[in-house]
XYZ file of C-alpha atoms in Angstrom:
653
model
C -0.001 0.001 -0.001
C 1.586 3.327 -1.013
C 2.521 5.822 1.690
C 0.503 8.952 1.896
C 1.912 12.169 3.260
C 0.141 13.498 6.346
C -1.395 16.966 6.014
C -2.281 18.529 9.372
C -5.820 19.781 9.677
C -6.689 23.395 10.476
C -7.652 22.318 13.995
C -4.224 20.780 14.517
C -2.545 23.922 13.207
C -4.514 26.138 15.594
C -3.657 23.853 18.507
C 0.008 24.188 17.591
C -0.111 27.934 17.014
C -2.047 28.748 20.208
C 0.608 27.715 22.751
C 3.282 29.295 20.554
C 1.360 32.561 20.422
C 0.718 32.488 24.169
C 4.401 31.834 24.775
C 5.334 34.751 22.513
C 2.984 37.065 24.428
C 4.286 35.802 27.737
C 7.913 36.344 26.807
C 7.433 39.841 25.471
C 4.844 41.305 27.779
C 5.281 39.579 31.129
C 8.970 40.206 31.514
C 8.969 43.973 31.602
C 9.896 44.648 27.961
C 7.063 47.232 27.805
C 7.410 50.089 30.319
C 4.949 49.770 33.195
C 3.199 53.134 32.721
C 2.208 52.639 29.032
C 1.225 49.036 29.734
C -1.018 50.167 32.608
C -2.732 52.684 30.323
C -3.284 50.074 27.591
C -4.699 47.592 30.093
C -6.936 50.320 31.557
C -8.332 50.990 28.083
C -9.034 47.287 27.546
C -10.602 47.019 31.002
C -12.799 50.048 30.257
C -14.167 48.503 27.075
C -14.738 45.101 28.678
C -16.373 46.728 31.706
C -18.778 48.603 29.426
C -19.882 45.349 27.801
C -19.951 43.585 31.167
C -22.200 46.294 32.603
C -24.569 45.961 29.641
C -24.721 42.189 30.169
C -25.337 42.629 33.901
C -28.136 45.166 33.316
C -29.733 42.855 30.770
C -29.537 39.924 33.199
C -31.181 41.595 36.183
C -33.818 43.260 33.980
C -34.620 39.879 32.423
C -35.031 38.340 35.877
C -37.134 41.348 36.929
C -39.416 40.972 33.910
C -39.839 37.230 34.457
C -40.650 37.564 38.160
C -41.755 40.942 39.544
C -43.463 42.382 36.457
C -45.222 39.090 35.718
C -46.482 38.987 39.299
C -47.727 42.589 38.989
C -49.727 41.634 35.901
C -51.002 38.517 37.633
C -52.141 40.615 40.631
C -54.581 42.465 38.362
C -56.697 39.317 38.087
C -56.120 37.377 41.322
C -54.930 37.914 44.874
C -52.314 35.208 44.357
C -50.399 37.656 42.247
C -49.893 39.835 45.339
C -48.818 36.766 47.301
C -46.230 35.911 44.637
C -45.113 39.539 44.561
C -44.561 39.493 48.333
C -42.666 36.194 48.234
C -40.353 37.198 45.357
C -37.779 39.242 47.381
C -37.631 36.533 50.028
C -36.862 33.880 47.411
C -34.222 36.166 45.879
C -32.503 36.811 49.209
C -32.729 33.112 50.091
C -31.158 32.091 46.783
C -28.371 34.629 47.173
C -27.763 33.549 50.782
C -27.501 29.908 49.740
C -25.251 30.839 46.838
C -23.066 32.909 49.173
C -22.594 30.055 51.645
C -22.025 27.495 48.908
C -19.260 29.494 47.200
C -18.060 31.493 50.234
C -18.947 34.870 48.776
C -18.934 36.881 52.023
C -18.380 40.609 51.704
C -19.958 43.483 49.789
C -18.652 44.588 46.404
C -17.329 48.124 46.928
C -15.848 47.518 50.421
C -14.061 44.443 49.097
C -12.594 46.449 46.213
C -11.404 49.115 48.694
C -9.884 46.366 50.826
C -8.155 44.784 47.836
C -6.513 48.115 46.968
C -5.508 48.982 50.541
C -4.580 45.534 51.805
C -3.999 43.100 48.940
C -2.173 45.240 46.376
C -5.195 45.147 44.048
C -5.560 41.359 43.850
C -9.189 40.279 43.363
C -10.349 36.708 42.837
C -12.036 36.472 39.400
C -14.347 33.578 40.309
C -15.513 35.332 43.491
C -16.309 38.438 41.461
C -18.254 36.595 38.771
C -20.320 34.698 41.332
C -20.953 37.886 43.325
C -22.169 39.725 40.227
C -24.516 36.870 39.311
C -25.974 36.742 42.842
C -26.513 40.527 42.758
C -28.466 40.196 39.503
C -30.752 37.652 41.171
C -31.275 39.849 44.220
C -32.043 43.052 42.272
C -34.131 41.272 39.646
C -36.385 39.555 42.179
C -37.145 42.740 44.100
C -34.239 43.272 46.492
C -34.126 46.956 47.430
C -30.523 47.571 46.343
C -28.669 49.177 43.434
C -26.554 47.984 40.492
C -23.445 50.124 41.004
C -21.686 47.795 43.477
C -21.685 44.798 41.108
C -20.664 47.025 38.184
C -17.719 48.404 40.177
C -16.783 44.807 40.938
C -17.011 43.870 37.254
C -14.584 46.605 36.258
C -12.205 46.072 39.166
C -11.996 42.297 38.735
C -11.359 42.586 34.976
C -8.623 45.129 35.612
C -7.116 43.069 38.429
C -7.017 39.906 36.300
C -5.291 41.784 33.459
C -2.749 43.352 35.803
C -1.967 40.046 37.483
C -1.488 38.310 34.123
C 1.040 40.908 33.029
C 2.659 40.936 36.469
C 2.320 44.633 37.108
C 3.874 46.041 40.237
C 1.587 46.442 43.233
C 1.456 50.219 42.705
C 0.353 49.932 39.062
C -2.033 47.095 39.866
C -3.803 49.246 42.455
C -4.112 52.038 39.911
C -5.482 49.597 37.346
C -8.091 48.279 39.798
C -9.145 51.858 40.553
C -9.479 52.436 36.793
C -11.769 49.406 36.561
C -13.898 50.789 39.406
C -14.176 54.142 37.602
C -15.294 52.292 34.470
C -17.951 50.492 36.531
C -19.428 53.733 37.914
C -19.231 55.318 34.468
C -21.145 52.430 32.917
C -23.654 52.170 35.771
C -24.712 55.826 35.764
C -23.497 57.159 32.397
C -21.199 59.341 34.504
C -17.518 59.176 33.471
C -16.402 62.256 35.421
C -18.107 61.054 38.595
C -16.561 57.624 38.013
C -13.080 59.149 37.979
C -13.694 61.198 41.127
C -15.403 58.294 42.947
C -12.486 56.018 42.159
C -9.893 58.521 43.380
C -11.937 59.693 46.369
C -13.380 56.398 47.642
C -11.467 53.476 46.098
C -7.882 54.692 45.757
C -7.941 57.382 48.427
C -5.564 59.536 46.399
C -5.644 62.102 43.604
C -2.048 61.423 42.578
C -1.466 62.748 39.045
C 0.214 59.568 37.810
C -2.969 57.589 38.559
C -5.378 59.837 36.680
C -4.582 58.933 33.061
C -5.517 55.221 33.193
C -8.532 55.972 35.400
C -9.856 58.619 32.996
C -9.291 56.440 29.910
C -11.113 53.482 31.465
C -14.094 55.639 32.493
C -14.356 57.279 29.066
C -14.242 54.011 27.115
C -16.787 52.323 29.400
C -19.168 55.219 28.786
C -18.579 55.040 25.024
C -19.590 51.375 25.088
C -22.733 52.294 27.053
C -23.607 54.939 24.485
C -23.210 52.437 21.668
C -24.906 49.333 23.053
C -26.249 50.183 26.511
C -29.566 51.488 27.714
C -28.539 55.147 27.946
C -27.735 55.826 24.320
C -26.519 59.403 23.999
C -28.929 60.639 26.678
C -28.459 61.144 30.386
C -30.312 58.801 32.750
C -32.876 61.435 33.827
C -33.809 63.662 30.906
C -35.590 66.985 30.564
C -34.838 68.401 34.008
C -36.105 72.016 33.929
C -34.734 73.343 37.233
C -32.323 76.219 37.573
C -30.912 78.476 40.258
C -30.604 82.101 39.227
C -28.781 83.318 42.322
C -31.902 84.047 44.348
C -30.758 84.728 47.929
C -34.231 83.994 49.278
C -34.035 80.315 48.219
C -30.572 79.620 49.667
C -31.648 79.041 53.318
C -34.089 76.337 52.234
C -31.330 74.500 50.357
C -28.951 74.728 53.322
C -31.605 73.403 55.704
C -32.172 70.531 53.265
C -28.427 69.778 53.455
C -28.657 69.500 57.253
C -31.729 67.255 57.038
C -30.032 65.030 54.451
C -26.972 64.779 56.692
C -29.075 63.417 59.544
C -30.953 61.151 57.108
C -27.611 59.749 55.946
C -26.566 59.087 59.540
C -29.870 57.321 60.193
C -29.537 55.237 57.023
C -26.034 54.023 57.901
C -26.905 53.285 61.527
C -30.101 51.479 60.547
C -28.182 49.322 58.078
C -25.672 48.118 60.646
C -28.167 47.899 63.513
C -30.308 45.612 61.358
C -27.251 43.498 60.596
C -26.260 43.262 64.272
C -29.798 42.376 65.313
C -29.913 39.556 62.781
C -26.581 38.103 63.909
C -27.624 38.298 67.571
C -31.142 36.887 67.332
C -31.054 34.801 64.135
C -27.948 32.649 64.114
C -28.919 30.633 61.020
C -28.394 32.373 57.683
C -31.568 30.902 56.195
C -33.669 32.235 59.063
C -32.291 35.736 58.410
C -33.015 35.365 54.701
C -36.581 34.135 55.297
C -37.474 36.741 57.922
C -35.833 39.794 56.387
C -36.707 38.819 52.813
C -40.332 38.322 53.808
C -40.399 41.723 55.514
C -39.112 43.365 52.319
C -41.852 41.597 50.346
C -44.631 42.508 52.783
C -43.546 46.170 53.040
C -42.980 46.559 49.291
C -46.208 44.817 48.288
C -48.235 46.563 50.994
C -47.084 49.952 49.811
C -47.767 48.930 46.192
C -51.345 47.936 47.086
C -51.920 51.347 48.700
C -50.024 53.327 46.040
C -49.786 51.356 42.780
C -48.791 54.628 41.085
C -48.030 58.238 42.114
C -51.168 60.288 42.968
C -50.627 62.538 39.946
C -48.687 61.533 36.844
C -47.167 63.331 33.915
C -48.421 62.795 30.379
C -45.460 60.567 29.613
C -46.030 58.614 32.831
C -49.648 57.931 31.948
C -48.666 56.749 28.480
C -45.926 54.515 29.857
C -48.244 52.885 32.384
C -50.780 52.181 29.647
C -48.197 50.084 27.788
C -46.491 48.218 30.648
C -47.091 47.784 34.405
C -45.190 49.792 36.988
C -42.832 47.945 39.312
C -43.410 48.443 43.073
C -41.626 51.615 44.152
C -39.645 49.882 46.912
C -38.426 47.023 44.712
C -35.125 47.063 42.841
C -33.381 50.269 41.812
C -36.474 52.511 41.835
C -35.427 54.950 39.118
C -39.064 55.474 38.045
C -39.818 56.999 41.459
C -36.655 59.109 41.331
C -37.495 60.472 37.890
C -41.057 61.260 38.939
C -39.789 63.170 41.998
C -37.397 65.217 39.863
C -40.242 66.584 37.719
C -42.577 67.812 40.456
C -43.680 71.426 39.900
C -45.941 73.851 41.723
C -48.879 74.546 39.394
C -49.388 77.936 41.051
C -45.853 79.065 40.213
C -46.193 81.896 37.695
C -42.843 81.002 36.057
C -43.490 78.698 33.052
C -41.562 75.444 32.987
C -39.006 75.555 30.200
C -36.353 73.217 28.971
C -32.842 74.526 28.436
C -33.481 74.794 24.712
C -36.506 76.944 25.370
C -39.173 74.364 24.439
C -42.089 73.749 26.773
C -41.572 70.671 28.927
C -45.037 69.145 28.970
C -44.409 65.413 28.655
C -42.564 64.726 31.927
C -43.526 67.637 34.182
C -45.967 66.847 36.997
C -47.933 70.015 37.791
C -49.382 69.979 41.312
C -51.987 72.227 42.860
C -52.253 72.507 46.640
C -54.456 69.423 47.079
C -52.240 67.351 44.795
C -49.139 68.462 46.700
C -50.684 67.225 49.950
C -51.531 63.898 48.276
C -47.966 63.633 46.985
C -46.632 64.391 50.449
C -48.497 61.369 51.831
C -47.029 59.329 48.965
C -43.424 60.474 49.509
C -43.073 60.469 53.316
C -43.565 56.676 53.671
C -40.909 56.168 50.972
C -38.462 58.290 52.981
C -38.916 55.942 55.924
C -39.377 52.620 54.137
C -36.616 52.712 51.517
C -33.756 52.653 54.084
C -35.607 49.909 55.958
C -36.012 47.740 52.846
C -32.396 48.267 51.761
C -31.136 47.405 55.258
C -33.321 44.292 55.413
C -32.191 43.154 51.961
C -28.469 43.450 52.718
C -28.689 42.195 56.311
C -30.740 39.217 55.192
C -27.944 38.104 52.885
C -28.803 39.940 49.678
C -26.224 41.496 47.390
C -26.149 44.873 45.662
C -25.114 48.498 46.009
C -26.190 51.316 48.333
C -25.425 54.181 45.923
C -28.774 53.907 44.096
C -30.779 53.618 47.358
C -28.990 56.770 48.543
C -30.065 58.569 45.351
C -33.621 57.286 45.877
C -33.698 58.449 49.501
C -32.345 61.861 48.543
C -34.906 62.303 45.754
C -37.988 61.400 47.818
C -36.732 63.255 50.906
C -35.962 66.342 48.839
C -39.284 66.107 47.020
C -41.228 65.862 50.295
C -39.225 68.759 51.775
C -39.838 70.832 48.648
C -43.588 70.257 48.829
C -43.622 71.352 52.482
C -41.663 74.502 51.575
C -44.099 75.291 48.755
C -47.093 74.722 51.025
C -45.684 77.011 53.720
C -43.952 79.748 51.710
C -44.133 79.333 47.926
C -42.597 82.759 47.256
C -39.377 81.725 49.065
C -39.190 78.235 47.568
C -38.053 76.585 44.368
C -40.064 73.799 42.736
C -40.302 70.496 44.685
C -38.370 68.748 41.920
C -35.416 71.095 42.439
C -35.194 70.034 46.062
C -35.389 66.389 44.988
C -32.400 66.969 42.721
C -30.399 68.689 45.464
C -31.398 65.999 47.964
C -29.925 63.287 45.749
C -26.470 64.812 45.905
C -26.757 65.637 49.605
C -27.672 62.121 50.762
C -25.000 60.493 48.590
C -22.423 62.901 50.040
C -23.608 62.094 53.556
C -23.425 58.315 53.192
C -20.166 58.098 51.213
C -18.402 61.277 52.482
C -17.451 61.726 48.829
C -18.560 65.303 48.200
C -17.049 65.716 44.741
C -18.327 62.393 43.407
C -21.811 63.100 44.839
C -21.991 66.510 43.149
C -20.738 65.240 39.824
C -22.841 62.106 39.679
C -26.045 64.115 40.140
C -24.917 66.539 37.467
C -24.115 63.741 35.018
C -27.277 61.772 35.789
C -29.407 64.788 34.951
C -27.215 66.875 32.665
C -28.442 69.848 34.693
C -25.734 72.402 35.453
C -28.198 75.193 36.158
C -28.750 74.099 39.754
C -25.193 73.000 40.568
C -24.622 75.712 43.216
C -27.360 74.517 45.613
C -26.210 70.911 45.056
C -22.649 71.866 46.023
C -23.745 73.718 49.147
C -26.172 71.055 50.379
C -23.737 68.209 49.641
C -20.955 69.873 51.638
C -23.262 70.565 54.596
C -24.667 67.014 54.559
C -21.200 65.472 54.408
C -19.993 67.674 57.259
C -22.958 66.725 59.462
C -22.395 63.018 58.762
C -18.628 63.328 59.286
C -19.056 64.862 62.728
C -21.272 61.917 63.679
C -18.985 59.219 62.278
C -15.610 59.607 60.567
C -16.205 56.354 58.663
C -18.329 56.369 55.505
C -20.791 53.604 54.704
C -18.116 51.553 52.912
C -15.179 51.929 55.294
C -17.467 51.336 58.275
C -18.177 47.820 57.022
C -14.454 47.137 56.814
C -13.852 48.662 60.252
C -16.536 46.425 61.773
C -14.719 43.371 60.456
C -11.383 44.544 61.876
C -10.149 45.984 58.572
C -9.972 49.689 59.340
C -8.470 51.440 56.330
C -6.529 54.550 57.320
C -5.911 57.032 54.518
C -4.579 60.518 54.097
C -3.903 62.410 50.909
C -0.953 64.109 52.567
C 0.526 60.775 53.682
C -0.368 58.656 50.680
C 3.214 57.382 50.488
C 2.688 55.496 53.757
C -0.545 53.880 52.598
C 1.074 51.582 50.111
C 3.872 50.232 52.334
C 2.846 47.219 54.376
C 3.925 46.308 57.886
C 5.389 43.045 56.559
C 7.853 45.079 54.452
C 9.316 46.891 57.469
C 8.937 44.561 60.458
C 11.831 42.714 62.146
C 11.467 38.980 61.662
C 14.244 37.878 64.029
C 13.762 39.091 67.581
C 14.356 37.993 71.185
C 11.620 37.131 73.664
C 11.438 36.576 77.405
C 9.211 34.295 79.447
C 6.696 35.741 81.857
C 8.510 33.908 84.672
C 11.969 35.320 83.837
C 13.432 37.552 86.547
C 14.950 40.982 86.065
C 18.518 39.644 85.810
C 17.551 37.388 82.896
C 15.594 40.187 81.213
C 18.527 42.635 81.432
C 20.842 40.009 79.939
C 18.540 39.572 76.908
C 18.197 43.356 76.518
C 21.991 43.874 76.519
C 22.442 41.147 73.893
C 19.909 42.874 71.623
C 20.481 46.644 71.946
C 18.658 47.328 68.645
C 15.358 46.051 70.131
C 13.749 48.743 72.258
C 10.976 46.606 73.753
C 10.981 42.902 74.569
C 7.948 40.636 73.926
C 6.794 38.633 76.950
C 5.490 35.121 76.175
C 3.505 32.666 78.311
C 4.120 28.941 78.719
C 2.279 28.219 75.433
C 4.449 30.737 73.575
C 1.655 33.274 73.174
C 2.268 36.989 73.509
C 0.938 38.471 76.746
C 2.792 41.797 76.927
C 5.903 43.853 76.173
C 8.597 45.312 78.406
C 9.517 48.863 77.451
C 12.810 50.610 78.357
C 11.019 52.888 80.824
C 9.588 49.813 82.581
C 13.101 48.508 83.154
C 14.461 51.876 84.301
C 11.619 52.342 86.755
C 12.273 49.085 88.568
C 16.074 49.483 88.462
C 15.735 52.772 90.349
C 14.173 50.966 93.312
C 15.782 48.922 96.081
C 13.870 45.764 95.177
C 16.075 42.750 94.489
C 16.222 41.975 90.715
C 15.728 38.295 91.536
C 12.316 39.040 93.031
C 10.948 40.915 89.987
C 9.511 38.863 87.143
C 8.497 39.872 83.626
C 4.856 39.653 84.689
C 5.438 42.420 87.222
C 6.742 45.064 84.852
C 5.299 44.221 81.417
C 2.706 46.321 79.633
C 0.016 43.658 79.413
C -2.181 43.045 76.376
C -0.352 45.430 74.015
C -1.832 46.555 70.723
C -0.661 44.282 67.940
C -0.768 44.924 64.218
C -1.340 42.691 61.221
C 1.382 42.243 58.609
C -1.167 43.377 55.999
C -1.770 46.792 57.603
C -0.129 49.847 56.077
C 2.296 52.199 57.762
C -0.297 54.938 58.157
C -2.378 52.622 60.334
C 0.741 51.558 62.229
C 1.557 55.206 62.999
C -1.921 55.588 64.458
C -1.393 52.532 66.672
C 1.965 53.811 67.910
C 0.299 57.005 69.074
C -2.691 55.338 70.733
C -0.506 53.583 73.365
C 2.617 55.752 73.174
C 4.959 52.836 72.493
C 8.036 52.515 70.293
C 7.534 48.844 69.391
C 4.440 47.051 68.129
C 4.099 43.257 68.018
C 3.091 41.843 64.626
C 0.686 38.901 64.918
C -1.348 36.645 62.665
C -4.419 34.627 63.602
C -7.100 35.361 66.181
C -7.901 34.318 69.737
C -6.065 31.209 70.891
C -4.478 30.835 67.466
C -2.562 34.108 67.598
C 1.095 33.843 66.651
C 3.833 36.462 67.022
C 5.802 36.721 63.763
C 7.641 40.021 64.058
C 8.222 43.386 65.710
C 7.572 46.806 64.198
C 9.837 49.612 65.431
C 8.687 53.229 65.291
C 12.160 54.320 64.103
C 12.034 51.876 61.184
C 8.563 53.084 60.203
C 9.608 56.740 60.191
C 12.762 55.945 58.236
C 10.814 54.008 55.608
C 8.204 56.754 55.409
C 10.887 59.392 54.760
C 12.305 57.216 51.983
C 8.860 56.947 50.407
C 8.338 60.705 50.540
C 11.720 61.393 48.946
C 11.064 58.897 46.153
C 7.708 60.564 45.416
C 9.425 63.918 44.938
């Protein structure tokens, strides 16, 4: 039989080429042949594009789930009471599914706080599988009626894509953190059609720094994510809330009402944050099982949301466009999901007795979206809005504390809009000549509540501007946002994101003036070889160890099981040496500073400096583990920290 020459198939050729191509990429791009700064910018651009498409896919997924569940149940409720029952059960099933999913895949943690933690603690490393599963669980929760927002998952989408790209190309920790921040900016940009706010949010909240070298990749990622949204997303070339007619013409008479609104929003922000964590603590104390929390809290969300929907299936008075929209498809319950329909309605509330005609910025009459209210209609709207002010924070807190997943940015916008709208109606009822339209106060309230909950004044101002495209009322937004943030800051220095980390023992200390110390970890500076003394050692033995190790200022004191119980400082030794007590009668237990503050090797130097000052010591033990499993692995000297900090400052300049 004649021999035939073998001709490799196309499949075989591709299989051969693929590893060769991957090896070529690996050799040329993972070994530092491309400078880090240009590579970071290129990866930020890729992450921005991918985040834009990922955000579109996420929005499609949770809207599909919402249509299949909540909207179908609303239609069903028009013909039978069982539709209301299904509508009430839907959030509970969503929270229960997410809780089960979380336990199965170990998805503990909320999206934005985890991204902040990854930047501050883990050099920007985020687990891709954890992120994907967290995003999917958030889509289930939002789609089935959970009272949360989409921005947290979208930030996680962008950050995880950026982190995976940076890890593949082995970027330095500094560039990887910048790249993760760029992904977060792309997520906010895609979520709200707000690229400028995405950049500021990322610098202000995620990165904690406005360093110039970080801005270029962050801006590029945010811009490209927004371009993708404009091409294939739901926003098109329009802002999220269109045809906002409000403006501020410098009227001194209106300013006090805006400033008072800022104070009210500050206290509302404080109440929202405290309610969220009180609800969480109550659940952990009284409902030990996760499924009990999911059933109880999820059911409460369903009962509250459905009950309010039965009483108010729609706003008391609707615009022309709102009436036409409701004729074609049912309205979702106001307390379910993101709630942008309620926000948009609040933004277009106008006093019908106001002699000033409502105009758009191009001069055309705004008749399709504007809701004109006479005195009786304003009172009816007030009874519609006030319950939302109280119930939205409750439903959001129950959803998250029950095990649901999602963001708190959108609920903050919702709370600000309904609180501002209700406040604006009260102002117009009491003194219409000194008041703007109720919708103007709703717009200002959005920025004020976001500033109060996040302490991010700039991002709050800009996100409201970009959501509405309305620059004409930016001055009252700026004033109210600053006042609200100040009120909230005096109550609690932690914002709603960092407070979650602080409650889990992950307090993130930051300072724009000391940003060089943020990115140096304790493990990079600590002494790994150090002497110790036993708690039963006498003063003679302790002095011998101290003389053999003159570079160690304080000596760790260990118990019989080799666990740290205290430290002996130089002043402790000097104090006892100045007495007439025999050194053989003094043990380490007698002179040690018991239960000293210890630090984690993952903390940064800024946090270490804070701990040095809190106990006025020159040496901090470095430990890993908790409780009985604690293990001393090093010592951190104040002199070493200050020396390393000075080096970092000099390298920055």
